[in-house]
Amino acid sequence: MQDEILKFDLVEKEEVCGPVIKVMGVGGCGCNIIHDMVEAGIAGAELVSVNTDLKSLNSRMAHEKIQIGKKLTKGLGSGSKPEVGEKAAEEDREALEQQLEGTDLLFIAAGLGGGTGSGAGPVIADIARSMNILTVAVVITPFKREMEKSQKKIIVDEALKKLTEKVNNVIVISNDKVIENCENMRCSEAYREANKVLISFVNGLIGMVAKIGVQNIDFEDINTTLRERGKTFIGIGRAGGTDRAQKALASALNNPFIGEVKLAGAKHVLINFIGDIITKELSIVDELRKLTGDKASIKYGVVEDLSLGDEIEIVILVSGITEAIEIEVVNNAIDRFQKMELLAKQLVERDYENVDIPTFERYPN
Ligand SMILES: Nc1nc2c(ncn2[C@@H]2O[C@H](COP(=O)(O)OP(=O)(O)OP(=O)(O)O)[C@@H](O)[C@H]2O)c(=O)[nH]1
Ligand SMILES: [Mg+2]
């Protein structure tokens, strides 16, 4: 098996110290995501592609590649049959186990609705669980149009159910909103837009664990947060200029791809501040506490990154949320702005009644 893995044209990965993070892309969509991550120069994680389809494996970049189900599928894919994807992963269970050896945090990335991602994904989740690896599944659901009058909906539902049983967290991103909002985009471009959303979430989490900061969020914090029961939310916001910390927080909480998030009662909150951070900007942690209530444990990290210039980036991970969150890709700038305003208003009304000059009231109209 090792020889076969080495035959592929592999991209050099960066040496990292600290927790071992892997992103395993499974099936065609998973391999595309890994390829896009390599191309984007994502650092701090090992990027591994897994597929039954040899052509897809060969044509995409990755740090490591594993062809599964060679005997069963002859390298031709699983023909949209999850049972074939499942057997293919079982055929190479040992190679997958070896690849996951020593991993602390695993992301399983896949598009659901085909055979490999939907069938092999849950097997990989099962292996990770048996090895007690902290695992997050980040999955893309197909366009509704694709699911109509086809088996895809059943495949997607079953795969989601299996994954949810086995991993610590599942983040679902829907392809559908892309086509709603970018009707004139080429299909491959629309796919990439959804991939970008997924990658930004994964990258935000990798950054929390892997970037050495002035003040660190450590792996145990992530471990506790991601192992918490209930829903998890990841948000990323960037802003510059006046009140940039508040603006970045508002955009992280009100990500156009996610919609409104209610944090009241959440159990754990981790926030990473990235940029040339000024001490007083950290006070937005107190603002956040007003949203979550007193019971949440809130921890923050600071990573000095002067390359962001005037901008600041905030990555926020919240867990123990009881309310359902659906992540959808909305690629519409007007909508984005309106939602941002909506959240700002909501914050003012709910949480700033007794504060003299509410920060969000200083937002330009
Ligand atoms: N966003 C996005 N979605 C994709 C991409 N590729 C495929 N998809 C979606 O993911 C679903 C599953 O497709 P694949 O990942 O190609 O399927 P597979 O897991 O390789 O399954 P088989 O080819 O049947 O073995 C499709 O129905 C698409 O909706 C991609 O690069 N980006
Ligand atoms: Mg495929």
mmCIF file of C-alpha atoms and ligand atoms in Angstrom:
data_model
loop_
_atom_site.group_PDB
_atom_site.id
_atom_site.type_symbol
_atom_site.label_atom_id
_atom_site.label_comp_id
_atom_site.label_asym_id
_atom_site.label_seq_id
_atom_site.Cartn_x
_atom_site.Cartn_y
_atom_site.Cartn_z
ATOM 1 C CA MET A 1 0.000 0.000 0.000
ATOM 2 C CA GLN A 2 2.795 2.386 0.945
ATOM 3 C CA ASP A 3 4.282 2.065 -2.556
ATOM 4 C CA GLU A 4 0.968 2.956 -4.096
ATOM 5 C CA ILE A 5 0.636 6.036 -1.933
ATOM 6 C CA LEU A 6 4.148 7.139 -2.896
ATOM 7 C CA LYS A 7 3.385 6.849 -6.598
ATOM 8 C CA PHE A 8 1.252 9.974 -6.443
ATOM 9 C CA ASP A 9 2.593 13.408 -7.066
ATOM 10 C CA LEU A 10 2.487 14.847 -3.561
ATOM 11 C CA VAL A 11 2.832 18.394 -2.336
ATOM 12 C CA GLU A 12 5.343 19.043 0.457
ATOM 13 C CA LYS A 13 3.678 19.806 3.751
ATOM 14 C CA GLU A 14 4.986 22.204 6.353
ATOM 15 C CA GLU A 15 6.481 20.721 9.487
ATOM 16 C CA VAL A 16 4.365 21.660 12.502
ATOM 17 C CA CYS A 17 4.835 21.240 16.197
ATOM 18 C CA GLY A 18 1.960 21.033 18.645
ATOM 19 C CA PRO A 19 -1.243 19.103 18.068
ATOM 20 C CA VAL A 20 -1.487 17.069 14.883
ATOM 21 C CA ILE A 21 -4.360 18.324 12.751
ATOM 22 C CA LYS A 22 -5.526 16.528 9.628
ATOM 23 C CA VAL A 23 -8.127 17.376 7.055
ATOM 24 C CA MET A 24 -9.271 14.296 5.186
ATOM 25 C CA GLY A 25 -11.189 15.029 2.002
ATOM 26 C CA VAL A 26 -13.296 12.054 0.944
ATOM 27 C CA GLY A 27 -14.737 11.510 -2.553
ATOM 28 C CA GLY A 28 -14.682 13.921 -5.492
ATOM 29 C CA CYS A 29 -15.873 16.964 -3.565
ATOM 30 C CA GLY A 30 -13.560 16.169 -0.642
ATOM 31 C CA CYS A 31 -10.590 15.935 -3.011
ATOM 32 C CA ASN A 32 -11.559 19.260 -4.625
ATOM 33 C CA ILE A 33 -11.629 20.881 -1.188
ATOM 34 C CA ILE A 34 -8.203 19.489 -0.295
ATOM 35 C CA HIS A 35 -6.897 20.718 -3.643
ATOM 36 C CA ASP A 36 -8.306 24.202 -2.994
ATOM 37 C CA MET A 37 -6.764 24.184 0.509
ATOM 38 C CA VAL A 38 -3.335 23.275 -0.846
ATOM 39 C CA GLU A 39 -3.682 25.965 -3.491
ATOM 40 C CA ALA A 40 -4.705 28.514 -0.843
ATOM 41 C CA GLY A 41 -1.580 27.595 1.141
ATOM 42 C CA ILE A 42 -3.438 26.534 4.293
ATOM 43 C CA ALA A 43 -0.798 25.919 6.956
ATOM 44 C CA GLY A 44 -0.894 24.000 10.218
ATOM 45 C CA ALA A 45 -2.664 20.865 9.025
ATOM 46 C CA GLU A 46 -1.915 17.822 6.955
ATOM 47 C CA LEU A 47 -4.191 17.654 3.934
ATOM 48 C CA VAL A 48 -5.136 14.138 2.898
ATOM 49 C CA SER A 49 -7.252 13.020 -0.069
ATOM 50 C CA VAL A 50 -9.182 9.760 -0.036
ATOM 51 C CA ASN A 51 -11.069 8.457 -3.037
ATOM 52 C CA THR A 52 -12.158 5.384 -4.932
ATOM 53 C CA ASP A 53 -11.723 7.338 -8.141
ATOM 54 C CA LEU A 54 -8.078 7.222 -9.234
ATOM 55 C CA LYS A 55 -8.489 9.860 -11.919
ATOM 56 C CA SER A 56 -9.856 12.348 -9.420
ATOM 57 C CA LEU A 57 -7.075 11.501 -6.937
ATOM 58 C CA ASN A 58 -4.395 11.945 -9.559
ATOM 59 C CA SER A 59 -5.666 15.248 -10.854
ATOM 60 C CA ARG A 60 -5.922 16.989 -7.470
ATOM 61 C CA MET A 61 -3.197 18.264 -5.149
ATOM 62 C CA ALA A 62 -2.764 16.908 -1.594
ATOM 63 C CA HIS A 63 -0.072 16.233 1.007
ATOM 64 C CA GLU A 64 -1.074 12.565 1.167
ATOM 65 C CA LYS A 65 -3.382 10.478 -1.025
ATOM 66 C CA ILE A 66 -5.092 7.201 -0.283
ATOM 67 C CA GLN A 67 -6.831 5.192 -2.949
ATOM 68 C CA ILE A 68 -9.518 3.060 -1.296
ATOM 69 C CA GLY A 69 -11.351 0.019 -2.647
ATOM 70 C CA LYS A 70 -8.898 -0.701 -5.426
ATOM 71 C CA LYS A 71 -10.016 -4.341 -5.675
ATOM 72 C CA LEU A 72 -13.710 -3.510 -5.440
ATOM 73 C CA THR A 73 -13.945 -0.458 -7.708
ATOM 74 C CA LYS A 74 -10.845 -0.851 -9.907
ATOM 75 C CA GLY A 75 -10.158 2.843 -9.399
ATOM 76 C CA LEU A 76 -13.346 3.879 -11.158
ATOM 77 C CA GLY A 77 -15.353 5.467 -8.331
ATOM 78 C CA SER A 78 -18.313 4.059 -6.498
ATOM 79 C CA GLY A 79 -21.035 4.937 -9.014
ATOM 80 C CA SER A 80 -23.102 6.977 -6.534
ATOM 81 C CA LYS A 81 -23.546 3.921 -4.309
ATOM 82 C CA PRO A 82 -22.711 4.617 -0.653
ATOM 83 C CA GLU A 83 -22.618 0.886 0.075
ATOM 84 C CA VAL A 84 -19.735 0.623 -2.405
ATOM 85 C CA GLY A 85 -17.985 3.613 -0.791
ATOM 86 C CA GLU A 86 -18.434 1.970 2.598
ATOM 87 C CA LYS A 87 -16.978 -1.369 1.458
ATOM 88 C CA ALA A 88 -14.117 0.424 -0.282
ATOM 89 C CA ALA A 89 -13.169 2.142 2.984
ATOM 90 C CA GLU A 90 -13.458 -1.168 4.848
ATOM 91 C CA GLU A 91 -11.118 -2.764 2.274
ATOM 92 C CA ASP A 92 -8.484 -0.203 3.226
ATOM 93 C CA ARG A 93 -9.357 0.263 6.871
ATOM 94 C CA GLU A 94 -5.795 -0.502 7.889
ATOM 95 C CA ALA A 95 -4.274 2.155 5.617
ATOM 96 C CA LEU A 96 -6.781 4.700 6.919
ATOM 97 C CA GLU A 97 -5.982 3.743 10.515
ATOM 98 C CA GLN A 98 -2.280 4.143 9.816
ATOM 99 C CA GLN A 99 -2.886 7.556 8.289
ATOM 100 C CA LEU A 100 -4.859 8.670 11.343
ATOM 101 C CA GLU A 101 -2.324 7.394 13.864
ATOM 102 C CA GLY A 102 -1.229 10.221 16.178
ATOM 103 C CA THR A 103 -3.893 12.680 14.955
ATOM 104 C CA ASP A 104 -5.311 15.007 17.615
ATOM 105 C CA LEU A 105 -7.917 16.858 15.570
ATOM 106 C CA LEU A 106 -9.510 15.530 12.396
ATOM 107 C CA PHE A 107 -11.762 17.247 9.892
ATOM 108 C CA ILE A 108 -13.627 14.971 7.495
ATOM 109 C CA ALA A 109 -14.602 16.987 4.429
ATOM 110 C CA ALA A 110 -17.021 15.580 1.859
ATOM 111 C CA GLY A 111 -19.847 16.378 -0.491
ATOM 112 C CA LEU A 112 -22.817 14.201 0.362
ATOM 113 C CA GLY A 113 -25.064 12.518 -2.190
ATOM 114 C CA GLY A 114 -22.487 10.447 -4.096
ATOM 115 C CA GLY A 115 -21.091 7.038 -3.177
ATOM 116 C CA THR A 116 -17.609 7.647 -1.805
ATOM 117 C CA GLY A 117 -18.048 10.667 0.481
ATOM 118 C CA SER A 118 -21.379 9.399 1.820
ATOM 119 C CA GLY A 119 -20.248 5.775 2.216
ATOM 120 C CA ALA A 120 -16.567 6.055 3.181
ATOM 121 C CA GLY A 121 -16.982 9.231 5.269
ATOM 122 C CA PRO A 122 -18.879 7.460 8.072
ATOM 123 C CA VAL A 123 -16.311 4.586 8.061
ATOM 124 C CA ILE A 124 -13.504 7.106 8.543
ATOM 125 C CA ALA A 125 -15.575 8.722 11.305
ATOM 126 C CA ASP A 126 -15.913 5.302 12.911
ATOM 127 C CA ILE A 127 -12.153 4.685 12.756
ATOM 128 C CA ALA A 128 -11.472 8.132 14.252
ATOM 129 C CA ARG A 129 -13.946 7.453 17.035
ATOM 130 C CA SER A 130 -12.326 4.112 17.839
ATOM 131 C CA MET A 131 -9.005 5.966 18.102
ATOM 132 C CA ASN A 132 -10.588 8.680 20.283
ATOM 133 C CA ILE A 133 -9.664 11.435 17.848
ATOM 134 C CA LEU A 134 -11.520 14.719 18.200
ATOM 135 C CA THR A 135 -13.425 14.827 14.907
ATOM 136 C CA VAL A 136 -15.464 17.432 13.059
ATOM 137 C CA ALA A 137 -17.295 16.548 9.847
ATOM 138 C CA VAL A 138 -17.650 19.457 7.424
ATOM 139 C CA VAL A 139 -20.021 18.424 4.701
ATOM 140 C CA ILE A 140 -21.625 19.969 1.663
ATOM 141 C CA THR A 141 -25.158 19.064 0.682
ATOM 142 C CA PRO A 142 -26.090 18.999 -3.015
ATOM 143 C CA PHE A 143 -28.256 21.475 -4.864
ATOM 144 C CA LYS A 144 -31.968 20.849 -4.294
ATOM 145 C CA ARG A 145 -32.300 20.503 -8.052
ATOM 146 C CA GLU A 146 -29.862 17.588 -7.912
ATOM 147 C CA MET A 147 -31.833 15.954 -5.113
ATOM 148 C CA GLU A 148 -35.240 16.195 -6.725
ATOM 149 C CA LYS A 149 -36.512 12.915 -8.134
ATOM 150 C CA SER A 150 -33.306 11.126 -7.228
ATOM 151 C CA GLN A 151 -31.891 8.930 -4.513
ATOM 152 C CA LYS A 152 -29.619 11.739 -3.408
ATOM 153 C CA LYS A 153 -31.870 13.038 -0.658
ATOM 154 C CA ILE A 154 -31.998 9.594 0.982
ATOM 155 C CA ILE A 155 -28.236 9.187 0.594
ATOM 156 C CA VAL A 156 -27.606 12.620 2.125
ATOM 157 C CA ASP A 157 -29.962 12.018 5.080
ATOM 158 C CA GLU A 158 -28.485 8.612 5.859
ATOM 159 C CA ALA A 159 -24.903 9.800 5.619
ATOM 160 C CA LEU A 160 -25.661 12.778 7.860
ATOM 161 C CA LYS A 161 -27.304 10.510 10.415
ATOM 162 C CA LYS A 162 -24.328 8.132 10.471
ATOM 163 C CA LEU A 163 -21.805 10.939 10.695
ATOM 164 C CA THR A 164 -23.695 12.662 13.497
ATOM 165 C CA GLU A 165 -23.628 9.449 15.532
ATOM 166 C CA LYS A 166 -19.871 9.105 15.178
ATOM 167 C CA VAL A 167 -18.202 12.509 15.167
ATOM 168 C CA ASN A 168 -18.069 15.259 17.771
ATOM 169 C CA ASN A 169 -19.522 17.911 15.499
ATOM 170 C CA VAL A 170 -21.108 18.161 12.084
ATOM 171 C CA ILE A 171 -21.082 21.408 10.132
ATOM 172 C CA VAL A 172 -23.394 21.419 7.125
ATOM 173 C CA ILE A 173 -22.981 23.838 4.250
ATOM 174 C CA SER A 174 -25.617 23.914 1.547
ATOM 175 C CA ASN A 175 -24.706 24.277 -2.108
ATOM 176 C CA ASP A 176 -28.187 25.488 -2.802
ATOM 177 C CA LYS A 177 -27.923 29.138 -1.869
ATOM 178 C CA VAL A 178 -25.013 29.540 -4.235
ATOM 179 C CA ILE A 179 -27.147 28.806 -7.219
ATOM 180 C CA GLU A 180 -29.967 30.961 -5.867
ATOM 181 C CA ASN A 181 -27.671 33.924 -5.582
ATOM 182 C CA CYS A 182 -25.179 33.331 -8.358
ATOM 183 C CA GLU A 183 -27.409 32.015 -11.100
ATOM 184 C CA ASN A 184 -25.083 33.174 -13.805
ATOM 185 C CA MET A 185 -22.031 31.578 -12.322
ATOM 186 C CA ARG A 186 -20.506 28.563 -13.936
ATOM 187 C CA CYS A 187 -21.212 25.415 -11.935
ATOM 188 C CA SER A 188 -17.549 24.875 -11.116
ATOM 189 C CA GLU A 189 -17.295 28.457 -9.844
ATOM 190 C CA ALA A 190 -20.390 28.034 -7.677
ATOM 191 C CA TYR A 191 -18.877 24.856 -6.208
ATOM 192 C CA ARG A 192 -15.722 26.756 -5.385
ATOM 193 C CA GLU A 193 -17.701 29.450 -3.588
ATOM 194 C CA ALA A 194 -19.184 26.811 -1.292
ATOM 195 C CA ASN A 195 -15.743 25.239 -0.888
ATOM 196 C CA LYS A 196 -14.367 28.605 0.191
ATOM 197 C CA VAL A 197 -16.925 28.848 2.982
ATOM 198 C CA LEU A 198 -16.042 25.397 4.227
ATOM 199 C CA ILE A 199 -12.326 26.119 3.995
ATOM 200 C CA SER A 200 -12.634 29.390 5.904
ATOM 201 C CA PHE A 201 -14.297 27.593 8.810
ATOM 202 C CA VAL A 202 -11.723 24.827 8.892
ATOM 203 C CA ASN A 203 -8.901 27.325 8.547
ATOM 204 C CA GLY A 204 -10.302 29.443 11.371
ATOM 205 C CA LEU A 205 -10.266 26.433 13.671
ATOM 206 C CA ILE A 206 -6.812 25.335 12.557
ATOM 207 C CA GLY A 207 -5.598 28.870 13.267
ATOM 208 C CA MET A 208 -7.000 28.720 16.781
ATOM 209 C CA VAL A 209 -5.045 25.570 17.551
ATOM 210 C CA ALA A 210 -1.935 25.981 15.442
ATOM 211 C CA LYS A 211 -1.037 29.666 15.475
ATOM 212 C CA ILE A 212 1.302 30.619 18.267
ATOM 213 C CA GLY A 213 0.000 33.792 19.826
ATOM 214 C CA VAL A 214 0.776 36.362 22.470
ATOM 215 C CA GLN A 215 -1.990 34.672 24.387
ATOM 216 C CA ASN A 216 -2.922 31.172 23.327
ATOM 217 C CA ILE A 217 -6.054 29.161 23.186
ATOM 218 C CA ASP A 218 -4.674 25.705 23.813
ATOM 219 C CA PHE A 219 -5.719 22.409 22.381
ATOM 220 C CA GLU A 220 -7.494 21.383 25.580
ATOM 221 C CA ASP A 221 -9.778 24.414 25.231
ATOM 222 C CA ILE A 222 -10.719 23.333 21.720
ATOM 223 C CA ASN A 223 -11.109 19.762 22.905
ATOM 224 C CA THR A 224 -13.524 20.721 25.687
ATOM 225 C CA THR A 225 -15.435 23.081 23.428
ATOM 226 C CA LEU A 226 -15.866 20.686 20.519
ATOM 227 C CA ARG A 227 -16.747 17.730 22.734
ATOM 228 C CA GLU A 228 -19.615 19.659 24.319
ATOM 229 C CA ARG A 229 -23.063 18.366 23.437
ATOM 230 C CA GLY A 230 -25.420 20.528 21.426
ATOM 231 C CA LYS A 231 -24.818 22.650 18.371
ATOM 232 C CA THR A 232 -21.567 24.335 17.502
ATOM 233 C CA PHE A 233 -21.124 27.622 15.737
ATOM 234 C CA ILE A 234 -18.046 28.911 13.962
ATOM 235 C CA GLY A 235 -17.864 32.482 12.766
ATOM 236 C CA ILE A 236 -15.169 34.582 11.176
ATOM 237 C CA GLY A 237 -15.282 38.333 10.815
ATOM 238 C CA ARG A 238 -12.840 40.894 9.529
ATOM 239 C CA ALA A 239 -13.032 44.669 9.750
ATOM 240 C CA GLY A 240 -10.915 47.803 9.713
ATOM 241 C CA GLY A 241 -11.319 51.429 10.746
ATOM 242 C CA THR A 242 -13.268 52.818 13.677
ATOM 243 C CA ASP A 243 -14.747 50.243 16.052
ATOM 244 C CA ARG A 244 -13.154 47.488 14.011
ATOM 245 C CA ALA A 245 -13.319 44.956 16.873
ATOM 246 C CA GLN A 246 -17.054 45.461 17.284
ATOM 247 C CA LYS A 247 -17.590 45.337 13.546
ATOM 248 C CA ALA A 248 -15.510 42.187 13.183
ATOM 249 C CA LEU A 249 -17.423 40.561 16.032
ATOM 250 C CA ALA A 250 -20.763 41.543 14.511
ATOM 251 C CA SER A 251 -19.769 40.094 11.165
ATOM 252 C CA ALA A 252 -18.408 36.913 12.776
ATOM 253 C CA LEU A 253 -21.672 36.403 14.629
ATOM 254 C CA ASN A 254 -23.773 37.361 11.681
ATOM 255 C CA ASN A 255 -21.975 35.578 8.918
ATOM 256 C CA PRO A 256 -24.005 35.831 5.715
ATOM 257 C CA PHE A 257 -23.508 32.122 5.238
ATOM 258 C CA ILE A 258 -25.096 31.266 8.541
ATOM 259 C CA GLY A 259 -27.755 33.801 9.344
ATOM 260 C CA GLU A 260 -28.648 35.015 12.780
ATOM 261 C CA VAL A 261 -27.181 33.235 15.759
ATOM 262 C CA LYS A 262 -28.595 33.344 19.236
ATOM 263 C CA LEU A 263 -25.917 32.714 21.801
ATOM 264 C CA ALA A 264 -27.962 32.930 24.995
ATOM 265 C CA GLY A 265 -27.190 29.912 27.165
ATOM 266 C CA ALA A 266 -24.163 28.715 25.162
ATOM 267 C CA LYS A 267 -21.685 26.765 27.290
ATOM 268 C CA HIS A 268 -18.275 27.488 25.765
ATOM 269 C CA VAL A 269 -16.944 30.381 23.751
ATOM 270 C CA LEU A 270 -13.452 30.642 22.263
ATOM 271 C CA ILE A 271 -12.398 33.833 20.490
ATOM 272 C CA ASN A 272 -9.194 34.372 18.586
ATOM 273 C CA PHE A 273 -8.111 37.951 17.847
ATOM 274 C CA ILE A 274 -5.744 38.179 14.896
ATOM 275 C CA GLY A 275 -3.954 41.341 13.761
ATOM 276 C CA ASP A 276 -2.269 44.288 15.403
ATOM 277 C CA ILE A 277 -4.501 44.106 18.456
ATOM 278 C CA ILE A 278 -4.850 46.931 20.963
ATOM 279 C CA THR A 279 -5.629 45.965 24.569
ATOM 280 C CA LYS A 280 -8.896 47.883 24.747
ATOM 281 C CA GLU A 281 -10.221 45.906 21.780
ATOM 282 C CA LEU A 282 -10.266 42.838 23.983
ATOM 283 C CA SER A 283 -13.145 44.414 25.904
ATOM 284 C CA ILE A 284 -15.554 43.057 23.302
ATOM 285 C CA VAL A 285 -15.206 39.819 25.261
ATOM 286 C CA ASP A 286 -17.373 41.512 27.902
ATOM 287 C CA GLU A 287 -19.890 42.433 25.235
ATOM 288 C CA LEU A 288 -20.009 38.835 24.167
ATOM 289 C CA ARG A 289 -20.674 37.746 27.722
ATOM 290 C CA LYS A 290 -23.789 39.876 27.702
ATOM 291 C CA LEU A 291 -25.040 37.734 24.843
ATOM 292 C CA THR A 292 -24.181 34.346 26.268
ATOM 293 C CA GLY A 293 -25.084 34.992 29.888
ATOM 294 C CA ASP A 294 -22.881 34.420 32.930
ATOM 295 C CA LYS A 295 -22.678 30.644 32.706
ATOM 296 C CA ALA A 296 -20.589 30.438 29.531
ATOM 297 C CA SER A 297 -16.890 29.845 29.880
ATOM 298 C CA ILE A 298 -15.235 32.371 27.573
ATOM 299 C CA LYS A 299 -11.586 32.176 26.613
ATOM 300 C CA TYR A 300 -9.674 34.255 24.146
ATOM 301 C CA GLY A 301 -6.398 34.159 22.294
ATOM 302 C CA VAL A 302 -4.390 36.903 20.611
ATOM 303 C CA VAL A 303 -2.262 36.307 17.546
ATOM 304 C CA GLU A 304 -0.190 39.284 16.451
ATOM 305 C CA ASP A 305 -0.250 39.443 12.669
ATOM 306 C CA LEU A 306 0.929 42.747 11.308
ATOM 307 C CA SER A 307 0.301 41.616 7.737
ATOM 308 C CA LEU A 308 -3.404 42.381 8.224
ATOM 309 C CA GLY A 309 -2.575 46.106 8.335
ATOM 310 C CA ASP A 310 -5.458 48.157 9.677
ATOM 311 C CA GLU A 311 -7.739 45.121 9.743
ATOM 312 C CA ILE A 312 -8.520 42.783 12.574
ATOM 313 C CA GLU A 313 -9.854 39.245 12.258
ATOM 314 C CA ILE A 314 -11.971 37.553 14.867
ATOM 315 C CA VAL A 315 -12.604 33.827 14.863
ATOM 316 C CA ILE A 316 -15.246 32.639 17.258
ATOM 317 C CA LEU A 317 -16.191 29.110 18.235
ATOM 318 C CA VAL A 318 -19.282 28.582 20.357
ATOM 319 C CA SER A 319 -20.583 25.277 21.613
ATOM 320 C CA GLY A 320 -23.374 23.929 23.754
ATOM 321 C CA ILE A 321 -26.006 25.850 21.807
ATOM 322 C CA THR A 322 -29.355 24.152 21.995
ATOM 323 C CA GLU A 323 -30.994 25.922 19.091
ATOM 324 C CA ALA A 324 -30.633 24.477 15.580
ATOM 325 C CA ILE A 325 -28.346 26.348 13.205
ATOM 326 C CA GLU A 326 -28.406 25.835 9.502
ATOM 327 C CA ILE A 327 -25.440 27.010 7.542
ATOM 328 C CA GLU A 328 -26.271 28.228 4.112
ATOM 329 C CA VAL A 329 -24.220 29.887 1.488
ATOM 330 C CA VAL A 330 -25.594 33.319 0.725
ATOM 331 C CA ASN A 331 -23.470 35.198 -1.711
ATOM 332 C CA ASN A 332 -25.357 38.437 -1.753
ATOM 333 C CA ALA A 333 -23.748 41.613 -0.581
ATOM 334 C CA ILE A 334 -27.000 43.538 0.010
ATOM 335 C CA ASP A 335 -28.426 40.718 2.046
ATOM 336 C CA ARG A 336 -25.191 40.554 3.989
ATOM 337 C CA PHE A 337 -25.386 44.224 4.858
ATOM 338 C CA GLN A 338 -29.022 44.029 5.903
ATOM 339 C CA LYS A 339 -28.343 41.090 8.158
ATOM 340 C CA MET A 340 -25.423 42.867 9.736
ATOM 341 C CA GLU A 341 -27.657 45.820 10.506
ATOM 342 C CA LEU A 342 -30.321 43.534 11.884
ATOM 343 C CA LEU A 343 -27.899 41.931 14.269
ATOM 344 C CA ALA A 344 -26.540 45.268 15.348
ATOM 345 C CA LYS A 345 -30.055 46.428 16.159
ATOM 346 C CA GLN A 346 -30.807 43.254 17.976
ATOM 347 C CA LEU A 347 -27.706 43.659 20.104
ATOM 348 C CA VAL A 348 -28.615 47.225 20.956
ATOM 349 C CA GLU A 349 -32.163 46.391 21.888
ATOM 350 C CA ARG A 350 -31.426 43.337 23.904
ATOM 351 C CA ASP A 351 -28.149 43.967 25.530
ATOM 352 C CA TYR A 352 -27.302 47.575 25.648
ATOM 353 C CA GLU A 353 -30.326 49.121 27.297
ATOM 354 C CA ASN A 354 -28.372 50.129 30.351
ATOM 355 C CA VAL A 355 -25.139 51.106 28.709
ATOM 356 C CA ASP A 356 -24.475 54.790 28.146
ATOM 357 C CA ILE A 357 -23.090 54.754 24.622
ATOM 358 C CA PRO A 358 -23.838 51.402 23.009
ATOM 359 C CA THR A 359 -21.054 50.494 20.650
ATOM 360 C CA PHE A 360 -23.329 49.320 17.901
ATOM 361 C CA GLU A 361 -25.246 52.569 17.928
ATOM 362 C CA ARG A 362 -22.056 54.165 16.671
ATOM 363 C CA TYR A 363 -22.367 52.151 13.458
ATOM 364 C CA PRO A 364 -22.774 54.260 10.359
ATOM 365 C CA ASN A 365 -26.282 53.982 8.900
HETATM 366 N N1 LIG B 1 -19.338 22.680 -3.200
HETATM 367 C C1 LIG B 1 -18.951 21.633 -3.920
HETATM 368 N N2 LIG B 1 -19.781 20.615 -4.092
HETATM 369 C C2 LIG B 1 -19.360 19.552 -4.814
HETATM 370 C C3 LIG B 1 -18.068 19.498 -5.400
HETATM 371 N N3 LIG B 1 -17.949 18.317 -6.050
HETATM 372 C C4 LIG B 1 -19.124 17.669 -5.886
HETATM 373 N N4 LIG B 1 -19.974 18.406 -5.131
HETATM 374 C C5 LIG B 1 -21.287 18.015 -4.581
HETATM 375 O O1 LIG B 1 -21.070 16.837 -3.815
HETATM 376 C C6 LIG B 1 -21.976 15.810 -4.205
HETATM 377 C C7 LIG B 1 -21.251 14.480 -4.182
HETATM 378 O O2 LIG B 1 -20.348 14.433 -5.278
HETATM 379 P P1 LIG B 1 -18.924 13.748 -5.256
HETATM 380 O O3 LIG B 1 -18.135 14.226 -4.089
HETATM 381 O O4 LIG B 1 -18.312 13.951 -6.586
HETATM 382 O O5 LIG B 1 -19.324 12.243 -5.025
HETATM 383 P P2 LIG B 1 -18.369 11.067 -4.516
HETATM 384 O O6 LIG B 1 -18.367 11.070 -3.043
HETATM 385 O O7 LIG B 1 -17.060 11.155 -5.210
HETATM 386 O O8 LIG B 1 -19.168 9.772 -4.956
HETATM 387 P P3 LIG B 1 -18.936 8.793 -6.224
HETATM 388 O O9 LIG B 1 -18.345 9.620 -7.343
HETATM 389 O O10 LIG B 1 -20.286 8.263 -6.510
HETATM 390 O O11 LIG B 1 -17.993 7.754 -5.752
HETATM 391 C C8 LIG B 1 -22.482 16.243 -5.589
HETATM 392 O O12 LIG B 1 -23.807 15.850 -5.737
HETATM 393 C C9 LIG B 1 -22.329 17.737 -5.607
HETATM 394 O O13 LIG B 1 -23.516 18.361 -5.160
HETATM 395 C C10 LIG B 1 -17.191 20.606 -5.159
HETATM 396 O O14 LIG B 1 -16.018 20.665 -5.563
HETATM 397 N N5 LIG B 1 -17.698 21.622 -4.407
HETATM 398 MG MG MG B 2 -16.511 10.538 -7.184
#
